[in-house]
Amino acid sequence: MESITNIGDREFKFYVNPVFEDKKVRGVVILFIDETEEIRALRLREEFSSNVSHELKTPLTSICGFSELLVNGMVDDDNKEEFYKLIYDDSKRLLNLIEDIMKISGLESEEAFSREEIKLNELIRDILRAQRNLIDEKNIAVSLEGDGLVYENKTMMWELFANIINNGLKYNKDGGKLDIKISEDEKNYEVSIVDTGIGIPSKDLARIFERFYRVDKSRSRKIGGTGLGLSIVKHVLQSIDGKLEISSKLGMGTSFKIILRKDRREKN
């Protein structure tokens, strides 16, 4: 006999076999194997497959429906431009989703990445320049202090900081602030990114790095994004032995602290 049981927050597969003596059952042998991580990994893969199917199907259904109306001449000339824009927006969303999935697959495959010296201040300034339209649109005051030099893959560093900064802008309040500070100690650089946005409920903090997890699905879909940004952050940090600390207060903002090792050049 075999089955699965929960003991505390762990999941065990157990096997029960009788012990015979003179054709009589004299006892039983019970073997417990902790398979918590394997079971959770299986569930996450199943959930990921289900979510990917849903996330891909939604924009594809929209594109197909709008295109069918246009092909069959069922849209007035006055409304065609709106339909073209809807098709374009959903196509872009679909492309972004596929690109993010490919990024995560690349990180999980542990393929070799080229590395170079990167000035953190310059990298973050470039990211902020790329986000200038959003900063101006929401009238967000941005500050950047400090600097540091790391030896990492530039694309991975861009994805790491761009995803956190983008969230700090998208979910910020109009007229809010985004403060970025780079500091260091003997072994590490610490980059704190603090926003004055909507914040994250404490019950959701443990799950925000899961693929496709959204704290407020209706708000997230309206703002845009694939739901994979923080999952990419998690995978980048795992790849470079980095760490992240997060704290948040609902309605007051969120603080990310990224910790990067200084000695990566010597260790690799």
JSON list of C-alpha atoms in Angstrom, two decimals, residues 12 18 37 47 49 66 97 124 127-128 130-131 136 144 151 162 164 209 220 233 240 247 253-255:
[
{"chain": "A", "resi": 12, "resn": "PHE", "atom": "CA", "xyz": [5.22, 12.54, 2.61]},
{"chain": "A", "resi": 18, "resn": "PRO", "atom": "CA", "xyz": [3.11, -6.36, 6.37]},
{"chain": "A", "resi": 37, "resn": "GLU", "atom": "CA", "xyz": [9.57, 19.71, -3.06]},
{"chain": "A", "resi": 47, "resn": "GLU", "atom": "CA", "xyz": [-0.24, 25.43, -12.91]},
{"chain": "A", "resi": 49, "resn": "SER", "atom": "CA", "xyz": [1.10, 25.03, -18.23]},
{"chain": "A", "resi": 66, "resn": "PHE", "atom": "CA", "xyz": [-11.43, 41.21, -34.61]},
{"chain": "A", "resi": 97, "resn": "LEU", "atom": "CA", "xyz": [4.46, 37.13, -23.22]},
{"chain": "A", "resi": 124, "resn": "ILE", "atom": "CA", "xyz": [19.98, 52.18, -13.98]},
{"chain": "A", "resi": 127, "resn": "ILE", "atom": "CA", "xyz": [16.68, 52.00, -17.69]},
{"chain": "A", "resi": 128, "resn": "LEU", "atom": "CA", "xyz": [15.16, 55.22, -16.35]},
{"chain": "A", "resi": 130, "resn": "ALA", "atom": "CA", "xyz": [13.84, 54.04, -21.39]},
{"chain": "A", "resi": 131, "resn": "GLN", "atom": "CA", "xyz": [10.97, 54.59, -18.93]},
{"chain": "A", "resi": 136, "resn": "ASP", "atom": "CA", "xyz": [6.51, 61.97, -17.21]},
{"chain": "A", "resi": 144, "resn": "LEU", "atom": "CA", "xyz": [19.36, 57.89, -7.88]},
{"chain": "A", "resi": 151, "resn": "TYR", "atom": "CA", "xyz": [30.98, 41.67, -13.24]},
{"chain": "A", "resi": 162, "resn": "ALA", "atom": "CA", "xyz": [14.15, 47.04, -15.30]},
{"chain": "A", "resi": 164, "resn": "ILE", "atom": "CA", "xyz": [11.53, 46.08, -10.47]},
{"chain": "A", "resi": 209, "resn": "PHE", "atom": "CA", "xyz": [7.49, 35.85, -7.60]},
{"chain": "A", "resi": 220, "resn": "SER", "atom": "CA", "xyz": [-2.73, 44.43, -13.57]},
{"chain": "A", "resi": 233, "resn": "VAL", "atom": "CA", "xyz": [13.85, 38.74, -11.27]},
{"chain": "A", "resi": 240, "resn": "ILE", "atom": "CA", "xyz": [24.06, 35.14, -9.98]},
{"chain": "A", "resi": 247, "resn": "SER", "atom": "CA", "xyz": [8.80, 44.96, 2.50]},
{"chain": "A", "resi": 253, "resn": "GLY", "atom": "CA", "xyz": [4.48, 51.70, -1.13]},
{"chain": "A", "resi": 254, "resn": "THR", "atom": "CA", "xyz": [7.00, 48.90, -1.55]},
{"chain": "A", "resi": 255, "resn": "SER", "atom": "CA", "xyz": [10.72, 48.58, -0.86]}
]
